[in-house]
């Protein structure tokens, strides 16, 4: 094996942790073919990022990771913000389109909004809950991608369902992520789920990221969409001018949804009725 760079090493460490829940530095050194000193540095950094817990001679998968990847816990977290983001997202959808929804709790909120609408759509999804939410709608055709059912979740992972994507023309993909940064783009915890999400991104004409404020400026372990693949971001995050300009540089449209908390925050920072963004970056009226 050639030189293994830090992001790849850390992906491999997380993959092994998810398989075994516990790893030793000695095992990792033999399997990844890098020095124990390098791996100790990796594990320390990953512990700082909240990805694992260091133990004597190795590391264990933290309960908090299991909690964060557990769908029930994710669905309850920031529900108000996710609902506001979902209501804004439906404004981008036109009658007769074929859209893709990932297995995120935010995409499930979007499905719940669509369920109440009179709209004709085809919805392709990797989310079991999302498919069940929409399957009774008289004018929505639901296609559930095949794959392995992820434990503690209602999502599918792996590449079993990828072939069907080549047969469908997808106008818009709506996806959330565990983290977003300019360096990594959209990233998630599960290396296996990311494999399917990469294929979903590549099969879609336009990518819309649904990101509540806890996801911005955060990296997770495996990237599934680079910064140049993202067309639009819908968020409740109050961005600085310099951050807004950076989105403009990458030609990404940012749509800000207001919650009461954010309205107060924006007024405190910028004065009442001052537009947050210009050019490609639009704000909810």
Coordinates of C-alpha atoms in Angstrom, one line a residue:
X1 CA 0.0 0.0 0.0
X2 CA 1.3 3.5 -0.9
X3 CA 1.3 6.5 1.4
X4 CA -2.1 6.7 3.2
X5 CA -3.1 10.3 3.9
X6 CA -4.8 11.5 7.1
X7 CA -8.4 11.7 5.8
X8 CA -8.2 8.2 4.3
X9 CA -6.5 6.8 7.5
X10 CA -9.3 8.2 9.6
X11 CA -12.0 6.8 7.3
X12 CA -10.4 3.4 7.7
X13 CA -10.2 3.7 11.5
X14 CA -13.9 4.6 11.7
X15 CA -14.8 1.8 9.4
X16 CA -13.0 -0.7 11.6
X17 CA -14.5 0.9 14.7
X18 CA -18.0 0.5 13.3
X19 CA -17.2 -3.2 12.5
X20 CA -15.7 -4.0 15.9
X21 CA -16.6 -1.2 18.3
X22 CA -13.0 -1.4 19.7
X23 CA -9.6 -1.2 18.1
X24 CA -6.0 -1.2 19.3
X25 CA -3.1 0.9 17.9
X26 CA -1.1 -2.2 17.2
X27 CA -3.9 -3.8 15.1
X28 CA -4.4 -0.6 13.2
X29 CA -0.7 -0.2 12.5
X30 CA -0.6 -3.8 11.0
X31 CA -3.7 -3.3 9.0
X32 CA -3.2 0.2 7.7
X33 CA 0.6 -0.1 7.4
X34 CA 1.4 3.2 9.2
X35 CA 3.4 3.8 12.4
X36 CA 1.8 3.6 15.8
X37 CA 2.9 7.1 16.5
X38 CA 1.0 8.4 13.5
X39 CA -2.1 6.5 14.6
X40 CA -1.9 7.9 18.1
X41 CA -1.9 11.4 16.6
X42 CA -4.9 10.4 14.5
X43 CA -6.8 9.0 17.4
X44 CA -6.1 12.1 19.6
X45 CA -7.5 14.4 16.8
X46 CA -10.5 12.1 16.2
X47 CA -11.3 12.2 20.0
X48 CA -11.1 16.0 19.9
X49 CA -13.6 15.9 17.1
X50 CA -15.9 13.7 19.2
X51 CA -15.7 10.7 16.8
X52 CA -14.3 8.2 19.3
X53 CA -12.9 7.7 22.8
X54 CA -9.3 6.9 23.5
X55 CA -8.5 3.9 25.6
X56 CA -5.2 2.5 26.9
X57 CA -3.6 1.2 23.7
X58 CA -6.5 2.0 21.3
X59 CA -10.0 3.5 21.0
X60 CA -13.6 2.6 21.3
X61 CA -16.7 3.9 19.5
X62 CA -18.4 6.5 21.6
X63 CA -22.1 6.1 22.7
X64 CA -22.6 9.6 21.5
X65 CA -21.9 8.5 17.9
X66 CA -24.4 5.7 18.2
X67 CA -26.9 8.3 19.5
X68 CA -26.2 10.7 16.7
X69 CA -26.5 8.1 14.0
X70 CA -29.7 6.6 15.6
X71 CA -32.6 7.8 13.5
X72 CA -35.0 8.3 16.4
X73 CA -32.6 10.7 18.1
X74 CA -31.8 12.6 15.0
X75 CA -35.4 13.0 14.1
X76 CA -36.1 14.7 17.5
X77 CA -33.1 17.0 17.2
X78 CA -33.8 20.6 15.9
X79 CA -37.2 19.5 14.6
X80 CA -38.5 23.1 14.4
X81 CA -35.6 24.1 12.2
X82 CA -35.9 21.0 10.0
X83 CA -39.6 21.7 9.5
X84 CA -38.9 25.3 8.4
X85 CA -36.1 24.1 6.0
X86 CA -38.5 21.5 4.5
X87 CA -41.3 24.0 3.9
X88 CA -38.9 26.2 2.0
X89 CA -37.5 23.3 0.0
X90 CA -40.9 22.4 -1.5
X91 CA -40.9 25.8 -3.2
X92 CA -38.1 24.5 -5.5
X93 CA -40.2 21.5 -6.6
X94 CA -42.4 21.6 -9.8
X95 CA -45.3 19.4 -10.8
X96 CA -44.2 16.4 -12.8
X97 CA -40.6 16.3 -11.7
X98 CA -38.6 13.3 -10.5
X99 CA -36.8 14.1 -7.2
X100 CA -34.5 12.2 -5.0
X101 CA -34.6 12.2 -1.2
X102 CA -31.9 10.7 1.0
X103 CA -32.7 8.9 4.3
X104 CA -32.1 11.9 6.5
X105 CA -34.6 13.1 9.1
X106 CA -34.8 16.5 7.3
X107 CA -35.7 14.8 4.0
X108 CA -38.5 12.9 6.0
X109 CA -39.8 16.3 7.1
X110 CA -39.9 17.3 3.4
X111 CA -41.8 14.1 2.6
X112 CA -44.3 15.0 5.3
X113 CA -44.8 18.4 3.7
X114 CA -45.2 16.9 0.2
X115 CA -47.8 14.4 1.6
X116 CA -50.2 17.3 2.3
X117 CA -49.8 18.8 -1.2
X118 CA -51.7 18.2 -4.4
X119 CA -48.7 17.5 -6.6
X120 CA -47.7 14.9 -9.2
X121 CA -44.1 13.6 -8.7
X122 CA -41.8 10.6 -8.9
X123 CA -39.8 10.3 -5.7
X124 CA -36.7 8.1 -5.5
X125 CA -35.4 7.5 -2.0
X126 CA -33.0 5.5 0.1
X127 CA -35.1 6.2 3.2
X128 CA -37.6 3.5 4.3
X129 CA -39.6 5.9 6.4
X130 CA -39.7 8.4 3.6
X131 CA -41.0 5.8 1.2
X132 CA -43.7 4.7 3.6
X133 CA -44.7 8.4 4.3
X134 CA -45.4 9.0 0.6
X135 CA -46.7 5.6 -0.7
X136 CA -50.4 6.4 -0.1
X137 CA -50.3 9.7 -2.0
X138 CA -52.5 9.3 -5.1
X139 CA -50.2 11.3 -7.5
X140 CA -46.7 10.4 -6.2
X141 CA -44.9 7.4 -7.5
X142 CA -42.3 6.1 -5.0
X143 CA -39.2 4.2 -6.0
X144 CA -37.2 2.8 -3.0
X145 CA -33.6 2.1 -3.8
X146 CA -32.4 -1.4 -2.9
X147 CA -29.6 -2.0 -0.3
X148 CA -28.7 -3.3 3.1
X149 CA -30.9 -1.9 6.0
X150 CA -28.7 0.0 8.4
X151 CA -29.0 -1.0 12.0
X152 CA -30.6 1.6 14.3
X153 CA -31.8 3.5 11.3
X154 CA -34.3 3.4 8.5
X155 CA -31.8 3.9 5.7
X156 CA -30.3 1.7 3.0
X157 CA -26.6 1.5 2.4
X158 CA -24.2 -0.2 -0.1
X159 CA -24.2 -0.3 -3.9
X160 CA -27.0 -2.9 -4.5
X161 CA -29.5 -0.2 -5.6
X162 CA -27.1 1.8 -7.8
X163 CA -28.0 0.2 -11.1
X164 CA -31.6 1.6 -11.1
X165 CA -30.2 5.1 -10.9
X166 CA -28.9 4.9 -14.5
X167 CA -32.4 4.3 -15.7
X168 CA -34.0 7.4 -14.1
X169 CA -33.5 11.1 -14.9
X170 CA -33.5 12.9 -11.6
X171 CA -34.2 16.6 -11.6
X172 CA -33.4 17.4 -8.0
X173 CA -31.8 15.6 -5.1
X174 CA -32.6 16.8 -1.6
X175 CA -30.0 15.6 1.0
X176 CA -28.9 16.4 4.4
X177 CA -25.5 15.5 5.9
X178 CA -23.8 15.1 9.3
X179 CA -21.5 18.0 8.4
X180 CA -20.7 20.6 5.8
X181 CA -17.5 22.5 5.1
X182 CA -15.9 24.1 2.1
X183 CA -13.0 21.6 2.3
X184 CA -15.0 18.4 2.6
X185 CA -18.3 19.4 1.1
X186 CA -21.1 17.2 2.5
X187 CA -20.0 14.4 4.8
X188 CA -21.5 11.7 6.9
X189 CA -20.6 9.1 9.6
X190 CA -21.3 5.9 7.7
X191 CA -18.7 4.9 5.1
X192 CA -21.2 2.4 3.7
X193 CA -24.2 4.8 3.4
X194 CA -21.9 7.3 1.8
X195 CA -21.2 4.8 -1.0
X196 CA -24.8 4.9 -2.0
X197 CA -25.2 8.7 -1.5
X198 CA -22.2 9.3 -3.8
X199 CA -24.1 7.4 -6.6
X200 CA -27.3 9.3 -5.8
X201 CA -25.4 12.6 -6.1
X202 CA -23.8 11.6 -9.4
X203 CA -27.2 10.5 -10.8
X204 CA -28.9 13.9 -10.1
X205 CA -29.0 17.0 -12.2
X206 CA -29.1 19.4 -9.2
X207 CA -28.2 19.0 -5.6
X208 CA -30.0 20.8 -2.8
X209 CA -28.5 20.5 0.7
X210 CA -30.9 20.8 3.7
X211 CA -28.7 21.8 6.6
X212 CA -29.7 23.1 10.0
X213 CA -27.3 25.3 11.8
X214 CA -25.6 22.4 13.7
X215 CA -24.3 21.0 10.4
X216 CA -22.4 24.1 9.1
X217 CA -18.7 24.2 9.5
X218 CA -18.5 20.6 10.7
X219 CA -16.6 17.7 9.2
X220 CA -17.7 14.1 9.5
X221 CA -15.7 11.0 8.5
X222 CA -16.6 10.4 4.8
X223 CA -17.5 12.9 2.1
X224 CA -20.2 12.2 -0.4
X225 CA -20.6 15.5 -2.3
X226 CA -17.8 17.9 -3.0
X227 CA -18.3 21.7 -2.9
X228 CA -18.5 22.0 -6.7
X229 CA -21.4 19.4 -6.8
X230 CA -23.7 21.5 -4.5
X231 CA -26.1 23.9 -6.3
X232 CA -28.3 25.2 -3.4
X233 CA -28.1 25.1 0.4
X234 CA -31.2 25.8 2.5
X235 CA -30.3 26.6 6.1
X236 CA -31.3 28.5 9.3
X237 CA -27.7 29.4 9.9
X238 CA -26.9 33.1 10.1
X239 CA -23.8 33.5 7.9
X240 CA -21.2 36.3 8.1
X241 CA -20.6 38.4 5.0
X242 CA -17.2 36.8 4.3
X243 CA -18.8 33.3 4.5
X244 CA -21.6 34.5 2.2
X245 CA -19.0 35.8 -0.3
X246 CA -17.3 32.4 -0.3
X247 CA -20.6 30.7 -1.3
X248 CA -20.9 33.2 -4.0
X249 CA -17.4 32.3 -5.3
X250 CA -18.5 28.7 -5.6
X251 CA -21.7 29.7 -7.3
X252 CA -23.9 28.1 -4.6
X253 CA -27.3 29.7 -3.9
X254 CA -28.0 29.9 -0.2
X255 CA -31.6 30.3 1.0
X256 CA -32.0 31.3 4.6
X257 CA -35.1 30.3 6.5
X258 CA -36.0 32.4 9.5
X259 CA -36.9 31.0 12.9
X260 CA -37.8 33.5 15.6
X261 CA -34.4 32.9 17.2
X262 CA -32.6 33.7 13.9
X263 CA -34.6 36.8 13.2
X264 CA -33.5 38.2 16.6
X265 CA -29.9 37.2 15.9
X266 CA -29.9 38.9 12.5
X267 CA -31.4 42.0 13.8
X268 CA -28.9 42.2 16.6
X269 CA -25.9 41.7 14.2
X270 CA -27.0 43.7 11.2
X271 CA -29.9 46.0 11.9
X272 CA -33.5 45.4 10.9
X273 CA -34.4 44.8 7.3
X274 CA -30.8 44.7 6.0
X275 CA -30.5 42.0 3.4
X276 CA -28.1 39.3 4.5
X277 CA -26.9 38.3 1.0
X278 CA -26.6 39.6 -2.6
X279 CA -25.8 38.1 -6.0
X280 CA -26.5 34.3 -6.1
X281 CA -27.4 34.3 -2.4
X282 CA -31.0 34.8 -1.6
X283 CA -33.0 35.2 1.6
X284 CA -36.5 34.1 2.4
X285 CA -38.9 37.0 2.3

